[in-house]
């Protein structure tokens, strides 16, 4: 088996924004080192002071070096028919692949991470960063934080792996169906391997255990793995992957329950990497009042803390749409509903008009039904038009008493996303709706 052990130094952490300042490639035939390539690279951007202090590579040193585009053909020829090996391989591979691509070369070689290999072959160490691991294994690193020194140290780690019957493990890790090479370096493989293939909600945690992302899935294992497939080199994605240290999950009976529970958990935990569903909801309501002339009037306003609306909506446009529906269905006067000030100035009879408003209110209230959504063993309760909660009830159990039903369910706060999901679900699957009372 032919390996290319790679190490790079860069101006920062993200391929699309930062350049390579140095690259070293150690060629290994599975038994011994058979060659080495090393060069400084001109990144055509300033090297930050803290990186220069760490690596010793300065702007002056790289000014006369070739650009990556100049050395790209040689680098590609060294890499394209070998296994790409690096310590935390996703970092080095993402940079090299991206910059080769910019130079017109498509690198599609298998990759191998010596951090993951070492965790399996040499278990029990406190840390597996290159410096810590080499101290544990008795490997002396020359020119630490320089590409040549780190690449040679990584090649010695690979040697020790191979000497400890690691070839079989390497072959397993290189199989297409083995996803370990896709995973972020800090995420234990067994946590992903042991995920169920069932619907549910999953949580990514940072190094301190804090939840940084919540997602839902029809198949938990497949969905979690999908986060790590492909090669998105954007700063946002790379930062996200770097902060993932563990994954946990909650199995749900159906994908619909998982969708509702995901929304509950995003609102509860407010994870840093979730963007959708995190806007603060500005709820709107349709309110009833009587003006000085005795007209009952419907109006849209922001939902008030101590005043219950006839109906509430997450978006102003939805509230307008609903009120216009009432105007047309019950022949209400648009200007008396603050919708169209250009409507005819002649107002209807107060008594007759108020009866029409009362009829519209009766209809609105009739829409606040109490019903269940039952699918297999899952159960979602909506009480008086408001999401109450959900849980699991055996399919052959029939419950008609609301209080008894609630004892089977967990109560959760409602939000506009949940309201929308329930509305869409009941329209799509009316046979699963069981009305009560």
Coordinates of C-alpha atoms in Angstrom, one line a residue:
X1 CA 0.0 0.0 0.0
X2 CA 1.4 3.4 -1.0
X3 CA 1.1 6.3 1.4
X4 CA 1.7 10.1 1.2
X5 CA 2.1 11.6 4.6
X6 CA 1.3 15.3 4.4
X7 CA 1.7 18.3 6.7
X8 CA 1.1 21.9 5.9
X9 CA 1.5 25.3 7.5
X10 CA -1.1 28.0 6.7
X11 CA -2.1 31.6 7.3
X12 CA -5.3 30.5 9.1
X13 CA -7.9 27.8 9.5
X14 CA -10.1 28.1 6.4
X15 CA -9.0 27.1 2.9
X16 CA -11.3 29.6 1.1
X17 CA -9.8 32.6 3.0
X18 CA -6.3 31.5 3.9
X19 CA -3.2 30.3 2.0
X20 CA -0.6 27.5 2.5
X21 CA 2.8 28.7 3.6
X22 CA 4.7 25.4 3.6
X23 CA 4.0 21.8 2.6
X24 CA 5.8 18.6 3.2
X25 CA 5.1 15.2 1.7
X26 CA 6.7 12.0 2.9
X27 CA 6.3 9.0 0.6
X28 CA 6.0 5.6 2.3
X29 CA 5.5 2.2 0.7
X30 CA 4.0 0.5 3.7
X31 CA 7.5 -0.7 4.9
X32 CA 9.7 2.3 4.8
X33 CA 10.1 5.9 3.7
X34 CA 11.1 6.1 0.1
X35 CA 11.1 9.8 -0.6
X36 CA 10.3 13.3 0.7
X37 CA 9.2 16.6 -0.8
X38 CA 9.2 19.9 1.1
X39 CA 8.8 23.6 0.1
X40 CA 7.8 27.0 1.4
X41 CA 4.9 28.5 -0.5
X42 CA 4.1 32.1 -1.1
X43 CA 0.5 32.6 0.2
X44 CA 0.2 36.1 -1.3
X45 CA -1.3 37.4 1.9
X46 CA 0.3 38.5 5.3
X47 CA 1.1 35.8 7.8
X48 CA -0.5 36.7 11.2
X49 CA 2.1 37.4 13.9
X50 CA 0.9 34.6 16.2
X51 CA 1.3 32.0 13.4
X52 CA 4.7 33.4 12.5
X53 CA 5.8 33.1 16.1
X54 CA 4.5 29.6 16.4
X55 CA 6.0 28.2 13.1
X56 CA 8.9 30.6 12.6
X57 CA 7.7 31.2 9.0
X58 CA 7.7 34.9 8.1
X59 CA 6.6 37.0 5.2
X60 CA 10.2 37.6 4.3
X61 CA 10.8 33.8 4.0
X62 CA 7.8 33.2 1.8
X63 CA 8.2 36.3 -0.4
X64 CA 10.7 34.5 -2.7
X65 CA 8.9 31.1 -2.5
X66 CA 6.9 29.7 -5.4
X67 CA 3.1 30.2 -5.4
X68 CA 1.0 27.1 -4.8
X69 CA -0.1 27.2 -8.4
X70 CA 3.5 26.8 -9.5
X71 CA 4.1 23.7 -7.4
X72 CA 0.6 22.2 -7.8
X73 CA 1.4 19.9 -10.8
X74 CA 4.3 18.3 -8.8
X75 CA 2.2 18.0 -5.6
X76 CA -0.7 16.4 -7.5
X77 CA 1.6 13.8 -9.1
X78 CA 3.0 12.9 -5.7
X79 CA -0.5 12.5 -4.1
X80 CA -3.1 11.3 -6.7
X81 CA -2.2 7.6 -6.6
X82 CA -1.5 7.2 -2.9
X83 CA -3.4 7.2 0.4
X84 CA -3.4 10.8 1.8
X85 CA -2.3 10.5 5.4
X86 CA -2.2 13.3 8.0
X87 CA -2.7 14.0 11.7
X88 CA -6.2 15.3 11.7
X89 CA -6.5 14.6 8.0
X90 CA -9.6 16.6 7.3
X91 CA -7.7 19.9 7.9
X92 CA -4.7 19.2 5.7
X93 CA -6.8 17.4 3.0
X94 CA -9.4 20.3 2.8
X95 CA -6.6 22.8 2.2
X96 CA -4.6 20.8 -0.3
X97 CA -7.7 19.7 -2.2
X98 CA -9.1 23.2 -2.4
X99 CA -5.8 24.9 -3.6
X100 CA -5.2 22.1 -6.1
X101 CA -8.7 22.6 -7.4
X102 CA -8.0 26.4 -7.8
X103 CA -4.9 25.4 -9.8
X104 CA -7.0 23.1 -12.0
X105 CA -6.4 19.7 -10.4
X106 CA -9.0 17.4 -8.9
X107 CA -7.7 15.3 -6.0
X108 CA -9.9 12.3 -5.3
X109 CA -7.6 10.1 -3.3
X110 CA -8.5 8.1 -0.1
X111 CA -7.5 9.7 3.1
X112 CA -6.3 8.3 6.5
X113 CA -6.3 10.1 9.9
X114 CA -3.4 9.1 12.2
X115 CA -5.3 10.6 15.2
X116 CA -8.1 8.0 14.7
X117 CA -5.7 5.2 13.9
X118 CA -3.7 6.0 17.1
X119 CA -6.8 6.0 19.3
X120 CA -7.5 2.5 18.2
X121 CA -4.0 1.0 18.1
X122 CA -2.7 2.9 21.2
X123 CA -5.8 3.4 23.5
X124 CA -5.7 5.0 26.9
X125 CA -3.6 8.1 26.2
X126 CA -5.0 11.4 27.7
X127 CA -4.5 13.3 24.4
X128 CA -3.7 12.4 20.8
X129 CA -2.4 15.7 19.4
X130 CA 0.8 15.1 17.5
X131 CA 3.0 16.6 20.3
X132 CA 1.4 14.6 23.1
X133 CA 1.2 11.4 21.1
X134 CA 4.9 11.5 20.0
X135 CA 5.9 12.0 23.7
X136 CA 3.9 8.9 24.7
X137 CA 5.4 6.9 21.8
X138 CA 9.0 8.1 22.3
X139 CA 9.2 9.9 18.9
X140 CA 11.4 12.9 18.8
X141 CA 10.0 15.7 16.6
X142 CA 12.6 17.9 14.9
X143 CA 11.4 21.3 13.8
X144 CA 8.0 21.2 15.6
X145 CA 5.3 23.2 13.8
X146 CA 7.2 23.1 10.6
X147 CA 5.8 21.0 7.8
X148 CA 8.9 18.8 7.3
X149 CA 9.3 18.0 11.0
X150 CA 5.7 17.3 11.6
X151 CA 5.3 15.2 8.5
X152 CA 8.3 13.0 9.4
X153 CA 6.9 12.6 13.0
X154 CA 3.6 11.5 11.5
X155 CA 5.3 9.0 9.3
X156 CA 6.9 7.5 12.4
X157 CA 3.5 7.2 14.0
X158 CA 2.3 5.4 10.9
X159 CA 5.3 3.1 11.1
X160 CA 4.4 2.2 14.7
X161 CA 0.8 1.6 13.7
X162 CA 1.9 -0.8 11.0
X163 CA 4.3 -2.6 13.3
X164 CA 1.4 -3.1 15.8
X165 CA -0.7 -5.1 13.3
X166 CA -2.4 -1.9 12.1
X167 CA -2.6 -2.8 8.4
X168 CA -5.8 -4.7 8.8
X169 CA -7.3 -1.7 10.6
X170 CA -6.1 0.7 7.9
X171 CA -7.7 -1.5 5.3
X172 CA -11.0 -1.4 7.2
X173 CA -10.8 2.4 7.6
X174 CA -10.3 2.8 3.9
X175 CA -13.3 0.8 2.9
X176 CA -15.9 2.9 1.2
X177 CA -18.6 1.8 3.6
X178 CA -16.5 2.9 6.6
X179 CA -17.3 6.4 7.5
X180 CA -14.7 7.1 10.1
X181 CA -12.5 9.2 7.8
X182 CA -15.5 11.6 7.3
X183 CA -15.9 12.3 11.0
X184 CA -14.4 15.4 12.8
X185 CA -11.2 14.4 14.6
X186 CA -12.7 15.2 18.1
X187 CA -15.9 13.1 17.6
X188 CA -15.5 9.5 18.9
X189 CA -16.4 7.0 16.1
X190 CA -18.2 4.6 18.4
X191 CA -20.8 7.3 19.3
X192 CA -21.7 7.6 15.6
X193 CA -21.5 3.8 14.9
X194 CA -23.9 3.1 17.8
X195 CA -26.5 5.6 16.7
X196 CA -29.9 4.0 16.0
X197 CA -31.4 3.9 12.5
X198 CA -34.7 5.2 13.8
X199 CA -36.4 8.6 13.8
X200 CA -35.4 11.1 16.5
X201 CA -33.6 14.2 17.6
X202 CA -29.8 14.4 17.8
X203 CA -27.5 16.8 19.7
X204 CA -23.9 17.9 18.9
X205 CA -21.9 18.9 22.0
X206 CA -18.8 20.9 22.4
X207 CA -15.7 20.1 24.5
X208 CA -17.6 21.1 27.7
X209 CA -20.7 19.1 26.8
X210 CA -22.8 22.1 25.9
X211 CA -25.3 21.5 23.0
X212 CA -24.2 23.5 20.0
X213 CA -26.6 22.0 17.4
X214 CA -29.9 20.2 17.4
X215 CA -31.3 18.3 14.4
X216 CA -34.1 15.9 13.6
X217 CA -33.9 12.7 11.5
X218 CA -35.9 10.0 9.9
X219 CA -32.8 7.8 10.3
X220 CA -30.5 9.2 13.1
X221 CA -27.3 7.4 12.0
X222 CA -27.7 8.3 8.3
X223 CA -28.6 11.9 9.1
X224 CA -25.7 12.5 11.5
X225 CA -23.2 11.0 8.9
X226 CA -24.6 13.3 6.2
X227 CA -23.2 16.3 8.1
X228 CA -19.7 15.1 7.4
X229 CA -19.9 14.0 3.8
X230 CA -18.8 16.2 1.0
X231 CA -16.0 18.8 1.1
X232 CA -17.5 22.2 2.2
X233 CA -14.5 24.3 3.0
X234 CA -16.4 27.4 4.1
X235 CA -15.3 29.0 7.4
X236 CA -18.8 28.4 8.9
X237 CA -18.7 24.7 8.2
X238 CA -15.1 24.1 9.3
X239 CA -15.7 26.0 12.5
X240 CA -18.8 23.9 13.1
X241 CA -17.0 20.6 12.6
X242 CA -14.1 21.7 14.7
X243 CA -16.3 22.3 17.8
X244 CA -18.1 18.9 17.7
X245 CA -16.8 16.6 20.5
X246 CA -19.8 14.3 21.1
X247 CA -23.2 13.4 19.8
X248 CA -26.3 12.1 21.7
X249 CA -29.8 11.5 20.6
X250 CA -33.4 11.0 21.7
X251 CA -35.4 8.3 19.7
X252 CA -38.9 9.3 18.7
X253 CA -41.7 7.0 17.5
X254 CA -42.2 8.9 14.2
X255 CA -40.5 11.5 12.0
X256 CA -43.4 13.9 12.7
X257 CA -42.8 13.6 16.5
X258 CA -39.1 14.2 15.9
X259 CA -39.9 17.4 13.9
X260 CA -42.0 18.7 16.7
X261 CA -39.5 17.8 19.4
X262 CA -36.7 19.4 17.4
X263 CA -38.5 22.7 17.5
X264 CA -39.1 22.4 21.2
X265 CA -35.4 21.7 21.9
X266 CA -34.1 24.5 19.7
X267 CA -36.3 27.0 21.6
X268 CA -35.2 25.5 24.9
X269 CA -31.5 25.2 24.3
X270 CA -30.9 28.0 21.7
X271 CA -27.8 26.2 20.2
X272 CA -25.2 28.5 18.7
X273 CA -25.1 26.7 15.3
X274 CA -28.8 26.5 14.7
X275 CA -30.0 29.4 12.6
X276 CA -33.5 28.4 11.6
X277 CA -36.3 28.6 14.3
X278 CA -34.2 31.0 16.4
X279 CA -35.9 34.2 15.6
X280 CA -37.9 35.7 18.4
X281 CA -41.6 35.3 17.6
X282 CA -43.6 38.4 17.3
X283 CA -47.1 37.1 17.6
X284 CA -50.1 38.9 16.2
X285 CA -53.7 38.6 17.2
X286 CA -57.2 39.4 16.0
X287 CA -58.9 41.4 18.8
X288 CA -62.5 42.4 19.3
X289 CA -63.7 45.8 20.7
X290 CA -66.7 48.1 20.6
X291 CA -66.3 51.6 19.4
X292 CA -68.1 54.8 20.5
X293 CA -70.8 54.3 17.9
X294 CA -71.6 50.8 19.2
X295 CA -70.0 48.9 16.3
X296 CA -68.3 45.6 17.2
X297 CA -64.9 45.8 15.4
X298 CA -62.2 43.3 14.6
X299 CA -58.6 44.6 14.5
X300 CA -55.1 43.2 14.2
X301 CA -52.6 44.1 16.8
X302 CA -49.5 42.7 18.4
X303 CA -50.3 40.0 21.0
X304 CA -50.6 41.6 24.4
X305 CA -49.7 40.0 27.6
X306 CA -52.9 40.4 29.5
X307 CA -55.4 40.4 26.7
X308 CA -56.5 37.2 24.9
X309 CA -57.0 37.5 21.1
X310 CA -59.7 35.7 19.3
X311 CA -57.0 34.1 17.2
X312 CA -53.2 34.4 17.1
X313 CA -50.6 34.2 14.3
X314 CA -46.9 34.2 14.0
X315 CA -46.7 36.5 11.0
X316 CA -48.6 39.7 10.3
X317 CA -49.4 38.6 6.8
X318 CA -51.1 35.5 8.1
X319 CA -53.3 37.6 10.4
X320 CA -54.2 39.9 7.5
X321 CA -55.1 36.8 5.4
X322 CA -57.3 35.4 8.1
X323 CA -59.1 38.7 8.7
X324 CA -59.8 39.2 5.0
X325 CA -61.2 35.7 4.9
X326 CA -63.7 36.7 7.7
X327 CA -64.6 39.9 5.9
X328 CA -65.5 38.0 2.7
X329 CA -67.1 35.0 4.4
X330 CA -69.4 37.1 6.7
X331 CA -69.6 40.3 4.6
X332 CA -67.9 42.5 7.2
X333 CA -67.1 46.1 6.4
X334 CA -63.4 46.4 5.5
X335 CA -63.0 49.8 7.0
X336 CA -64.5 48.7 10.3
X337 CA -61.8 46.0 10.4
X338 CA -59.0 48.6 9.6
X339 CA -58.3 46.8 6.3
X340 CA -59.5 49.2 3.6
X341 CA -60.0 52.8 4.3
X342 CA -61.1 53.5 0.8
X343 CA -64.2 51.3 1.1
X344 CA -67.7 52.9 0.8
X345 CA -68.2 55.5 3.5
X346 CA -71.9 54.4 4.1
X347 CA -71.8 52.2 7.2
X348 CA -74.2 49.3 7.8
X349 CA -76.9 49.2 10.4
X350 CA -75.2 48.7 13.8
X351 CA -77.5 45.9 15.0
X352 CA -77.4 43.9 11.8
X353 CA -73.6 44.4 11.4
X354 CA -72.9 43.3 15.0
X355 CA -74.8 40.1 14.3
X356 CA -72.5 39.4 11.4
X357 CA -69.4 40.0 13.6
X358 CA -70.8 37.7 16.3
X359 CA -71.3 35.0 13.6
X360 CA -67.7 35.4 12.5
X361 CA -66.5 35.1 16.1
X362 CA -68.5 32.0 16.6
X363 CA -67.0 30.5 13.5
X364 CA -63.5 31.5 14.7
X365 CA -64.0 29.9 18.0
X366 CA -65.3 26.7 16.4
X367 CA -61.9 26.3 14.7
X368 CA -60.2 25.9 18.1
X369 CA -60.9 22.2 18.2
X370 CA -59.6 19.6 20.6
X371 CA -58.2 16.7 18.7
X372 CA -55.5 14.0 18.6
X373 CA -53.1 13.1 15.9
X374 CA -52.5 9.3 16.2
X375 CA -49.9 7.5 14.1
X376 CA -48.9 4.0 15.2
X377 CA -48.1 4.5 18.9
X378 CA -47.5 8.2 18.7
X379 CA -50.0 10.8 20.0
X380 CA -50.1 14.6 19.7
X381 CA -52.8 16.5 21.5
X382 CA -54.2 19.9 20.4
X383 CA -56.5 21.4 23.1
X384 CA -58.8 24.2 22.1
X385 CA -56.6 24.9 19.1
X386 CA -53.4 25.0 21.1
X387 CA -50.7 22.4 21.0
X388 CA -50.6 20.7 24.4
X389 CA -48.0 18.0 24.1
X390 CA -47.1 14.5 22.8
X391 CA -46.2 11.0 23.9
X392 CA -46.7 7.3 23.2
X393 CA -49.9 5.3 23.6
X394 CA -50.4 1.8 22.5
X395 CA -52.4 1.7 19.3
X396 CA -55.2 -0.5 20.8
X397 CA -55.8 1.8 23.7
X398 CA -58.8 4.1 23.2
X399 CA -59.0 7.1 25.5
X400 CA -62.0 9.5 25.6
X401 CA -61.3 11.4 28.9
X402 CA -59.0 14.4 28.3
X403 CA -57.5 14.3 31.8
X404 CA -56.7 10.6 31.4
X405 CA -55.1 11.2 28.0
X406 CA -52.9 14.0 29.4
X407 CA -51.4 11.6 32.0
X408 CA -49.9 9.7 29.0
X409 CA -48.4 12.8 27.4
X410 CA -45.6 15.2 28.1
X411 CA -46.6 18.9 28.0
X412 CA -44.5 21.2 25.9
X413 CA -44.7 24.9 25.0
X414 CA -46.3 25.8 21.7
X415 CA -44.6 28.0 19.1
X416 CA -45.5 29.2 15.6
X417 CA -43.3 26.5 13.9
X418 CA -45.2 23.8 15.7
X419 CA -48.5 25.3 14.9
X420 CA -47.6 25.4 11.2
X421 CA -46.3 21.8 11.2
X422 CA -49.5 20.5 12.9
X423 CA -51.7 22.5 10.5
X424 CA -49.8 21.1 7.4
X425 CA -49.8 17.6 8.9
X426 CA -53.6 17.5 9.6
X427 CA -54.3 18.7 6.0
X428 CA -52.1 16.0 4.6
X429 CA -53.2 13.1 6.8
X430 CA -56.8 13.8 7.8
X431 CA -57.4 10.1 8.6
X432 CA -54.9 10.3 11.5
X433 CA -56.9 13.1 13.2
X434 CA -59.2 12.0 16.1
X435 CA -61.6 14.8 17.2
X436 CA -62.7 14.9 20.9
X437 CA -65.7 16.3 22.6

